[in-house]
JSON list of C-alpha atoms in Angstrom, two decimals:
[
{"chain": "A", "resi": 474, "resn": "MET", "atom": "CA", "xyz": [0.00, 0.00, 0.00]},
{"chain": "A", "resi": 475, "resn": "ASN", "atom": "CA", "xyz": [1.53, 3.35, -0.93]},
{"chain": "A", "resi": 476, "resn": "LYS", "atom": "CA", "xyz": [1.84, 6.23, 1.54]},
{"chain": "A", "resi": 477, "resn": "ALA", "atom": "CA", "xyz": [-0.83, 8.36, -0.13]},
{"chain": "A", "resi": 478, "resn": "VAL", "atom": "CA", "xyz": [-3.48, 5.61, 0.09]},
{"chain": "A", "resi": 479, "resn": "PHE", "atom": "CA", "xyz": [-2.54, 4.89, 3.72]},
{"chain": "A", "resi": 480, "resn": "ALA", "atom": "CA", "xyz": [-2.74, 8.59, 4.64]},
{"chain": "A", "resi": 481, "resn": "GLY", "atom": "CA", "xyz": [-6.17, 8.80, 2.98]},
{"chain": "A", "resi": 482, "resn": "LEU", "atom": "CA", "xyz": [-7.44, 5.83, 4.98]},
{"chain": "A", "resi": 483, "resn": "VAL", "atom": "CA", "xyz": [-6.15, 7.32, 8.24]},
{"chain": "A", "resi": 484, "resn": "LEU", "atom": "CA", "xyz": [-7.88, 10.64, 7.53]},
{"chain": "A", "resi": 485, "resn": "THR", "atom": "CA", "xyz": [-11.13, 8.89, 6.60]},
{"chain": "A", "resi": 486, "resn": "VAL", "atom": "CA", "xyz": [-11.18, 6.83, 9.82]},
{"chain": "A", "resi": 487, "resn": "ALA", "atom": "CA", "xyz": [-10.30, 9.88, 11.92]},
{"chain": "A", "resi": 488, "resn": "GLY", "atom": "CA", "xyz": [-13.14, 11.84, 10.30]},
{"chain": "A", "resi": 489, "resn": "VAL", "atom": "CA", "xyz": [-15.70, 9.12, 10.96]},
{"chain": "A", "resi": 490, "resn": "THR", "atom": "CA", "xyz": [-14.56, 8.85, 14.59]},
{"chain": "A", "resi": 491, "resn": "ALA", "atom": "CA", "xyz": [-14.79, 12.61, 15.07]},
{"chain": "A", "resi": 492, "resn": "GLN", "atom": "CA", "xyz": [-18.31, 12.68, 13.60]},
{"chain": "A", "resi": 493, "resn": "ALA", "atom": "CA", "xyz": [-19.50, 9.87, 15.89]},
{"chain": "A", "resi": 494, "resn": "HIS", "atom": "CA", "xyz": [-18.70, 11.84, 19.05]},
{"chain": "A", "resi": 495, "resn": "HIS", "atom": "CA", "xyz": [-20.77, 14.89, 19.83]},
{"chain": "A", "resi": 496, "resn": "SER", "atom": "CA", "xyz": [-20.53, 17.75, 22.27]},
{"chain": "A", "resi": 497, "resn": "PHE", "atom": "CA", "xyz": [-22.63, 18.49, 25.33]},
{"chain": "A", "resi": 498, "resn": "ALA", "atom": "CA", "xyz": [-22.59, 22.21, 24.41]},
{"chain": "A", "resi": 499, "resn": "MET", "atom": "CA", "xyz": [-26.37, 22.12, 23.82]},
{"chain": "A", "resi": 500, "resn": "PHE", "atom": "CA", "xyz": [-26.89, 21.74, 27.59]},
{"chain": "A", "resi": 501, "resn": "ASP", "atom": "CA", "xyz": [-26.53, 24.58, 30.09]},
{"chain": "A", "resi": 502, "resn": "GLN", "atom": "CA", "xyz": [-24.28, 22.89, 32.62]},
{"chain": "A", "resi": 503, "resn": "THR", "atom": "CA", "xyz": [-24.35, 25.98, 34.87]},
{"chain": "A", "resi": 504, "resn": "GLN", "atom": "CA", "xyz": [-28.07, 25.39, 35.57]},
{"chain": "A", "resi": 505, "resn": "ARG", "atom": "CA", "xyz": [-29.91, 22.59, 37.35]},
{"chain": "A", "resi": 506, "resn": "VAL", "atom": "CA", "xyz": [-33.60, 21.93, 36.92]},
{"chain": "A", "resi": 507, "resn": "THR", "atom": "CA", "xyz": [-35.60, 19.50, 39.06]},
{"chain": "A", "resi": 508, "resn": "ILE", "atom": "CA", "xyz": [-38.59, 17.88, 37.38]},
{"chain": "A", "resi": 509, "resn": "GLN", "atom": "CA", "xyz": [-41.16, 15.40, 38.66]},
{"chain": "A", "resi": 510, "resn": "GLY", "atom": "CA", "xyz": [-43.08, 13.17, 36.34]},
{"chain": "A", "resi": 511, "resn": "THR", "atom": "CA", "xyz": [-43.74, 9.76, 34.88]},
{"chain": "A", "resi": 512, "resn": "VAL", "atom": "CA", "xyz": [-41.27, 7.74, 32.83]},
{"chain": "A", "resi": 513, "resn": "THR", "atom": "CA", "xyz": [-42.77, 6.90, 29.43]},
{"chain": "A", "resi": 514, "resn": "GLU", "atom": "CA", "xyz": [-39.67, 5.28, 27.93]},
{"chain": "A", "resi": 515, "resn": "PHE", "atom": "CA", "xyz": [-36.17, 4.24, 28.99]},
{"chain": "A", "resi": 516, "resn": "GLN", "atom": "CA", "xyz": [-33.76, 3.47, 26.15]},
{"chain": "A", "resi": 517, "resn": "TRP", "atom": "CA", "xyz": [-30.70, 1.44, 27.19]},
{"chain": "A", "resi": 518, "resn": "THR", "atom": "CA", "xyz": [-28.82, 2.22, 23.97]},
{"chain": "A", "resi": 519, "resn": "ASN", "atom": "CA", "xyz": [-25.36, 3.23, 22.79]},
{"chain": "A", "resi": 520, "resn": "PRO", "atom": "CA", "xyz": [-23.79, 5.69, 22.62]},
{"chain": "A", "resi": 521, "resn": "HIS", "atom": "CA", "xyz": [-26.10, 7.23, 25.27]},
{"chain": "A", "resi": 522, "resn": "ALA", "atom": "CA", "xyz": [-29.10, 5.99, 27.19]},
{"chain": "A", "resi": 523, "resn": "PHE", "atom": "CA", "xyz": [-32.24, 8.15, 27.20]},
{"chain": "A", "resi": 524, "resn": "ILE", "atom": "CA", "xyz": [-35.19, 8.77, 29.48]},
{"chain": "A", "resi": 525, "resn": "GLN", "atom": "CA", "xyz": [-38.44, 10.13, 28.11]},
{"chain": "A", "resi": 526, "resn": "MET", "atom": "CA", "xyz": [-40.93, 11.35, 30.67]},
{"chain": "A", "resi": 527, "resn": "ASP", "atom": "CA", "xyz": [-44.16, 13.28, 30.98]},
{"chain": "A", "resi": 528, "resn": "VAL", "atom": "CA", "xyz": [-43.92, 16.27, 33.30]},
{"chain": "A", "resi": 529, "resn": "PRO", "atom": "CA", "xyz": [-46.97, 18.37, 34.26]},
{"chain": "A", "resi": 530, "resn": "GLY", "atom": "CA", "xyz": [-46.67, 21.78, 32.61]},
{"chain": "A", "resi": 531, "resn": "ALA", "atom": "CA", "xyz": [-47.74, 25.16, 33.93]},
{"chain": "A", "resi": 532, "resn": "ASN", "atom": "CA", "xyz": [-50.99, 24.90, 31.94]},
{"chain": "A", "resi": 533, "resn": "GLY", "atom": "CA", "xyz": [-51.75, 21.46, 33.40]},
{"chain": "A", "resi": 534, "resn": "LYS", "atom": "CA", "xyz": [-50.92, 19.73, 30.12]},
{"chain": "A", "resi": 535, "resn": "ALA", "atom": "CA", "xyz": [-48.12, 17.13, 30.15]},
{"chain": "A", "resi": 536, "resn": "GLU", "atom": "CA", "xyz": [-44.80, 18.24, 28.65]},
{"chain": "A", "resi": 537, "resn": "VAL", "atom": "CA", "xyz": [-42.57, 15.56, 27.13]},
{"chain": "A", "resi": 538, "resn": "TRP", "atom": "CA", "xyz": [-38.98, 15.77, 28.39]},
{"chain": "A", "resi": 539, "resn": "HIS", "atom": "CA", "xyz": [-36.06, 13.94, 26.76]},
{"chain": "A", "resi": 540, "resn": "ILE", "atom": "CA", "xyz": [-33.11, 13.33, 29.06]},
{"chain": "A", "resi": 541, "resn": "GLU", "atom": "CA", "xyz": [-29.72, 12.15, 27.79]},
{"chain": "A", "resi": 542, "resn": "LEU", "atom": "CA", "xyz": [-27.60, 9.93, 30.04]},
{"chain": "A", "resi": 543, "resn": "ASN", "atom": "CA", "xyz": [-24.16, 8.36, 29.88]},
{"chain": "A", "resi": 544, "resn": "SER", "atom": "CA", "xyz": [-23.43, 5.16, 27.98]},
{"chain": "A", "resi": 545, "resn": "PRO", "atom": "CA", "xyz": [-24.95, 1.90, 29.26]},
{"chain": "A", "resi": 546, "resn": "ASN", "atom": "CA", "xyz": [-21.42, 0.63, 29.97]},
{"chain": "A", "resi": 547, "resn": "ASN", "atom": "CA", "xyz": [-20.70, 3.56, 32.29]},
{"chain": "A", "resi": 548, "resn": "LEU", "atom": "CA", "xyz": [-24.16, 3.42, 33.85]},
{"chain": "A", "resi": 549, "resn": "LYS", "atom": "CA", "xyz": [-23.69, -0.28, 34.62]},
{"chain": "A", "resi": 550, "resn": "ARG", "atom": "CA", "xyz": [-20.48, 0.55, 36.52]},
{"chain": "A", "resi": 551, "resn": "GLN", "atom": "CA", "xyz": [-22.54, 3.05, 38.53]},
{"chain": "A", "resi": 552, "resn": "GLY", "atom": "CA", "xyz": [-25.06, 0.39, 39.56]},
{"chain": "A", "resi": 553, "resn": "TRP", "atom": "CA", "xyz": [-27.67, 0.81, 36.83]},
{"chain": "A", "resi": 554, "resn": "LYS", "atom": "CA", "xyz": [-29.45, -2.04, 35.05]},
{"chain": "A", "resi": 555, "resn": "SER", "atom": "CA", "xyz": [-31.44, -1.99, 31.84]},
{"chain": "A", "resi": 556, "resn": "THR", "atom": "CA", "xyz": [-34.48, -2.42, 34.10]},
{"chain": "A", "resi": 557, "resn": "SER", "atom": "CA", "xyz": [-33.67, 0.42, 36.53]},
{"chain": "A", "resi": 558, "resn": "LEU", "atom": "CA", "xyz": [-36.47, 2.53, 35.04]},
{"chain": "A", "resi": 559, "resn": "LYS", "atom": "CA", "xyz": [-39.74, 1.36, 33.56]},
{"chain": "A", "resi": 560, "resn": "PRO", "atom": "CA", "xyz": [-42.66, 3.13, 31.88]},
{"chain": "A", "resi": 561, "resn": "GLY", "atom": "CA", "xyz": [-45.07, 4.27, 34.58]},
{"chain": "A", "resi": 562, "resn": "ASP", "atom": "CA", "xyz": [-42.37, 4.90, 37.21]},
{"chain": "A", "resi": 563, "resn": "LYS", "atom": "CA", "xyz": [-42.93, 8.17, 39.11]},
{"chain": "A", "resi": 564, "resn": "VAL", "atom": "CA", "xyz": [-39.57, 9.91, 39.52]},
{"chain": "A", "resi": 565, "resn": "THR", "atom": "CA", "xyz": [-37.89, 13.15, 40.52]},
{"chain": "A", "resi": 566, "resn": "LEU", "atom": "CA", "xyz": [-35.05, 13.98, 38.15]},
{"chain": "A", "resi": 567, "resn": "ILE", "atom": "CA", "xyz": [-32.32, 16.62, 38.22]},
{"chain": "A", "resi": 568, "resn": "THR", "atom": "CA", "xyz": [-30.97, 17.73, 34.85]},
{"chain": "A", "resi": 569, "resn": "ASN", "atom": "CA", "xyz": [-28.81, 20.35, 33.15]},
{"chain": "A", "resi": 570, "resn": "PRO", "atom": "CA", "xyz": [-31.45, 21.80, 30.79]},
{"chain": "A", "resi": 571, "resn": "LEU", "atom": "CA", "xyz": [-31.13, 22.36, 27.07]},
{"chain": "A", "resi": 572, "resn": "ARG", "atom": "CA", "xyz": [-29.93, 25.88, 26.30]},
{"chain": "A", "resi": 573, "resn": "ASP", "atom": "CA", "xyz": [-32.84, 26.31, 23.88]},
{"chain": "A", "resi": 574, "resn": "MET", "atom": "CA", "xyz": [-36.13, 24.75, 24.93]},
{"chain": "A", "resi": 575, "resn": "SER", "atom": "CA", "xyz": [-38.30, 26.68, 22.49]},
{"chain": "A", "resi": 576, "resn": "GLU", "atom": "CA", "xyz": [-39.12, 23.51, 20.53]},
{"chain": "A", "resi": 577, "resn": "HIS", "atom": "CA", "xyz": [-38.35, 20.63, 22.90]},
{"chain": "A", "resi": 578, "resn": "LYS", "atom": "CA", "xyz": [-37.92, 20.11, 26.64]},
{"chain": "A", "resi": 579, "resn": "GLY", "atom": "CA", "xyz": [-34.85, 18.16, 27.66]},
{"chain": "A", "resi": 580, "resn": "GLY", "atom": "CA", "xyz": [-31.56, 18.00, 29.42]},
{"chain": "A", "resi": 581, "resn": "LEU", "atom": "CA", "xyz": [-28.44, 16.17, 30.45]},
{"chain": "A", "resi": 582, "resn": "PHE", "atom": "CA", "xyz": [-28.95, 13.68, 33.30]},
{"chain": "A", "resi": 583, "resn": "ILE", "atom": "CA", "xyz": [-27.57, 14.42, 36.77]},
{"chain": "A", "resi": 584, "resn": "SER", "atom": "CA", "xyz": [-29.63, 12.18, 39.08]},
{"chain": "A", "resi": 585, "resn": "VAL", "atom": "CA", "xyz": [-32.99, 10.53, 39.53]},
{"chain": "A", "resi": 586, "resn": "THR", "atom": "CA", "xyz": [-34.85, 9.62, 42.71]},
{"chain": "A", "resi": 587, "resn": "LEU", "atom": "CA", "xyz": [-37.20, 6.67, 42.40]},
{"chain": "A", "resi": 588, "resn": "ALA", "atom": "CA", "xyz": [-40.52, 6.35, 44.27]},
{"chain": "A", "resi": 589, "resn": "ASP", "atom": "CA", "xyz": [-38.87, 4.10, 46.91]},
{"chain": "A", "resi": 590, "resn": "GLY", "atom": "CA", "xyz": [-36.22, 6.77, 47.63]},
{"chain": "A", "resi": 591, "resn": "THR", "atom": "CA", "xyz": [-33.40, 5.08, 45.69]},
{"chain": "A", "resi": 592, "resn": "VAL", "atom": "CA", "xyz": [-31.13, 7.67, 44.06]},
{"chain": "A", "resi": 593, "resn": "LEU", "atom": "CA", "xyz": [-29.27, 6.86, 40.84]},
{"chain": "A", "resi": 594, "resn": "GLY", "atom": "CA", "xyz": [-26.59, 9.23, 39.62]},
{"chain": "A", "resi": 595, "resn": "GLU", "atom": "CA", "xyz": [-24.54, 11.98, 41.16]}
]
């Protein structure tokens, strides 16, 4: 393999790797928001797990919040299981909110308190 072809392959792989990783800049990590609601979905997926939950809004109508967590591998080391959250669970969650919530409600996971008082995170 000549040097030019090898260099091209290295640059291609580096570009794909860089694209696969994203920043947490969309979250305001200087702010913390506490929300209470009902889990509607828990996705135990790579590269990040997600919680979707319904949170009562100011107008009484449920707002859908999307919360991004760490990878399942890291969560497992912190004591999580793929069954730690289930649809219907009532939880209190602390999050770093999205910087712009004009279209969607969401945030970066900090911790969650389950109905039995168990705290996961932080």
